[in-house]
CSV table of C-alpha atoms in Angstrom, one decimal:
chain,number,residue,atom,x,y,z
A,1,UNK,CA,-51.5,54.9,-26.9
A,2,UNK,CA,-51.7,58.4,-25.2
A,3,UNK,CA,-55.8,59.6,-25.5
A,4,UNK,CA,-57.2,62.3,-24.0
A,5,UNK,CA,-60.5,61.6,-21.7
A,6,UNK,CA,-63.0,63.3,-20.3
A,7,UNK,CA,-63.5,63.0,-17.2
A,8,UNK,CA,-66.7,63.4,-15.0
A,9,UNK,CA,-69.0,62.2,-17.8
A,10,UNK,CA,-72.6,61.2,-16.1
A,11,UNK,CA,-74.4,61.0,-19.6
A,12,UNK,CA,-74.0,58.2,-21.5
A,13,UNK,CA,-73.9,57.9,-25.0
A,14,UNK,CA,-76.2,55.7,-27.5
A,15,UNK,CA,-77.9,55.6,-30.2
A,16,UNK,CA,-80.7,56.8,-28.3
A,17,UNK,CA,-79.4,59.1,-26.6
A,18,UNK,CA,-80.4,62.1,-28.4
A,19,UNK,CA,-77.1,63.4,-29.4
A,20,UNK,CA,-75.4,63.0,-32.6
A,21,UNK,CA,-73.3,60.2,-33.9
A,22,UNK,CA,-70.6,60.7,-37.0
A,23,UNK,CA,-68.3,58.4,-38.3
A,24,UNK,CA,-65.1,59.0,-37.1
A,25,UNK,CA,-61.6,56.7,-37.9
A,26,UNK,CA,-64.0,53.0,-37.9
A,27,UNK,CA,-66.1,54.2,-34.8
A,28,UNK,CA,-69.1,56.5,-33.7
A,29,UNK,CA,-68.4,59.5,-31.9
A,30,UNK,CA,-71.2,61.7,-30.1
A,31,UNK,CA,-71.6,65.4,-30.7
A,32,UNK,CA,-72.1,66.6,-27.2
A,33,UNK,CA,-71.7,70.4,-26.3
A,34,UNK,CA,-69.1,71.1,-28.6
A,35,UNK,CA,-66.4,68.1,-27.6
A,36,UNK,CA,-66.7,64.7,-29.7
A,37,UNK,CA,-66.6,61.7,-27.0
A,38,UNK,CA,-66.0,58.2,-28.0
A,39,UNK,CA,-67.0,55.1,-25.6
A,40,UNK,CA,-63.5,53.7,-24.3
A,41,UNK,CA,-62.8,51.0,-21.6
A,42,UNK,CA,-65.6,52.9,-19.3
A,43,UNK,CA,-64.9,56.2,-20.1
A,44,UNK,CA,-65.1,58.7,-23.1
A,45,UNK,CA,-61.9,59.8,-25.2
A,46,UNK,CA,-62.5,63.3,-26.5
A,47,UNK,CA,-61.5,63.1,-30.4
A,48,UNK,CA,-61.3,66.1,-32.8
A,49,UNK,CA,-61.5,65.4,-36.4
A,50,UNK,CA,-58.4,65.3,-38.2
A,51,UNK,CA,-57.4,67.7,-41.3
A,52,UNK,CA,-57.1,65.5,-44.8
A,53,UNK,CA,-58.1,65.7,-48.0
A,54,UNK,CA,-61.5,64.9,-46.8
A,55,UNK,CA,-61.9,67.7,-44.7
A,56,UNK,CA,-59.3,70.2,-44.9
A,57,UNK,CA,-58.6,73.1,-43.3
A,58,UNK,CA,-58.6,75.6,-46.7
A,59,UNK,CA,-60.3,78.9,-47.7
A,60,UNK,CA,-63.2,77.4,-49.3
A,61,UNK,CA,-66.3,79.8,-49.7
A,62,UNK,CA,-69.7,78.3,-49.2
A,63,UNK,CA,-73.1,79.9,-49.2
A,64,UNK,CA,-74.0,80.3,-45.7
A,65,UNK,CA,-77.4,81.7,-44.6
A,66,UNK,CA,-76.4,82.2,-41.2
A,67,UNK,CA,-73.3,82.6,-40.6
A,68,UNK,CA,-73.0,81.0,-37.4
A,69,UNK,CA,-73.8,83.8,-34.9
A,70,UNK,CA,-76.2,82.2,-32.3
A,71,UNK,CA,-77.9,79.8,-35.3
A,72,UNK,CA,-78.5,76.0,-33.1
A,73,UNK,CA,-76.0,74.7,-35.5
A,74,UNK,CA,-73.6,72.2,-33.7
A,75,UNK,CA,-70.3,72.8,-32.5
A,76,UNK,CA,-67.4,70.6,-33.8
A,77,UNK,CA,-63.6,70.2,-33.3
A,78,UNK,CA,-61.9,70.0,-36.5
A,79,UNK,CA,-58.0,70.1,-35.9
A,80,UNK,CA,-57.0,73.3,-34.1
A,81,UNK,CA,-60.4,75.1,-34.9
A,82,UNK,CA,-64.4,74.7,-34.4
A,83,UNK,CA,-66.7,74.0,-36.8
A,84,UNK,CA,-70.3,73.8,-37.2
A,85,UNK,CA,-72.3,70.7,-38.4
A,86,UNK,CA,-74.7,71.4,-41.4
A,87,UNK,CA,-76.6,69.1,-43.0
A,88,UNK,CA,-73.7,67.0,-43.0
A,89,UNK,CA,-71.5,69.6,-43.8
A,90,UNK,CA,-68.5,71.6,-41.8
A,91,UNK,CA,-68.8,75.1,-42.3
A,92,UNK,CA,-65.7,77.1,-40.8
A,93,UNK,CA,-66.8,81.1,-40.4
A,94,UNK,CA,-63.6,82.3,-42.0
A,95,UNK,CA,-64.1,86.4,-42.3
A,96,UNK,CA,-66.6,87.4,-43.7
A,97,UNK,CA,-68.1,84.1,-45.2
A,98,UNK,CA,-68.2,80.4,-44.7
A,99,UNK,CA,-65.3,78.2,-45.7
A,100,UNK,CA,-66.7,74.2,-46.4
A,101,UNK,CA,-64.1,71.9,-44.4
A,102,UNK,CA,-65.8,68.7,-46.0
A,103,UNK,CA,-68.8,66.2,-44.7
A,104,UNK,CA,-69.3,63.7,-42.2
A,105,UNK,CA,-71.3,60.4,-42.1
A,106,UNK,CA,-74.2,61.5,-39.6
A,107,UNK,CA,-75.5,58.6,-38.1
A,108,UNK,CA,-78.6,59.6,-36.1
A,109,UNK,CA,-80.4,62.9,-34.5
């Protein structure tokens, strides 16, 4: 199967590591300057979360404090767009609001 890596990793990933770990398709993938790596075969597989009818990709206002402008709130590829982790939750800026795109399992900060 075709996977994307990326390449010139020198961190590596654990659980304590410092980054953050989601659930993601039966394995743990680390939050790590916007890109989602996976542990594969000695290298990381960059992953981006997949739009389902747990986290879809629809207009879905949220109350946002923040809105996502310089906040410290991660980065995360969902599909063909970023979102931003928050307390478990994706929050899409859509506009002029927040649009929730569903939770992840966070397994460790």
């Amino acid at each position: 199967m075709a996977h994307t890596t990326h390449d010139e990793h020198a961190h590596r990933h654990s659980e304590h590591c410092g980054h953050i770990a989601i659930e993601h398709n039966g394995h743990l993938d680390y939050l790590h300057d916007g890109h989602l790596h996976s542990p594969h075969e000695g290298h990381y597989d960059e992953h981006v979360l997949e739009v389902n009818a747990h986290n879809p990709a629809t207009c879905a206002p949220v109350e946002c404090a923040c809105g996502h402008q310089d906040c410290g709130h991660e980065r995360i590829p969902h599909d063909n767009h970023i979102d931003y982790l928050y307390k478990g939750t994706l929050h899409h800026v859509h506009g002029d609001h927040c649009d929730n795109h569903g939770s992840v399992k966070v397994k460790q900060q």
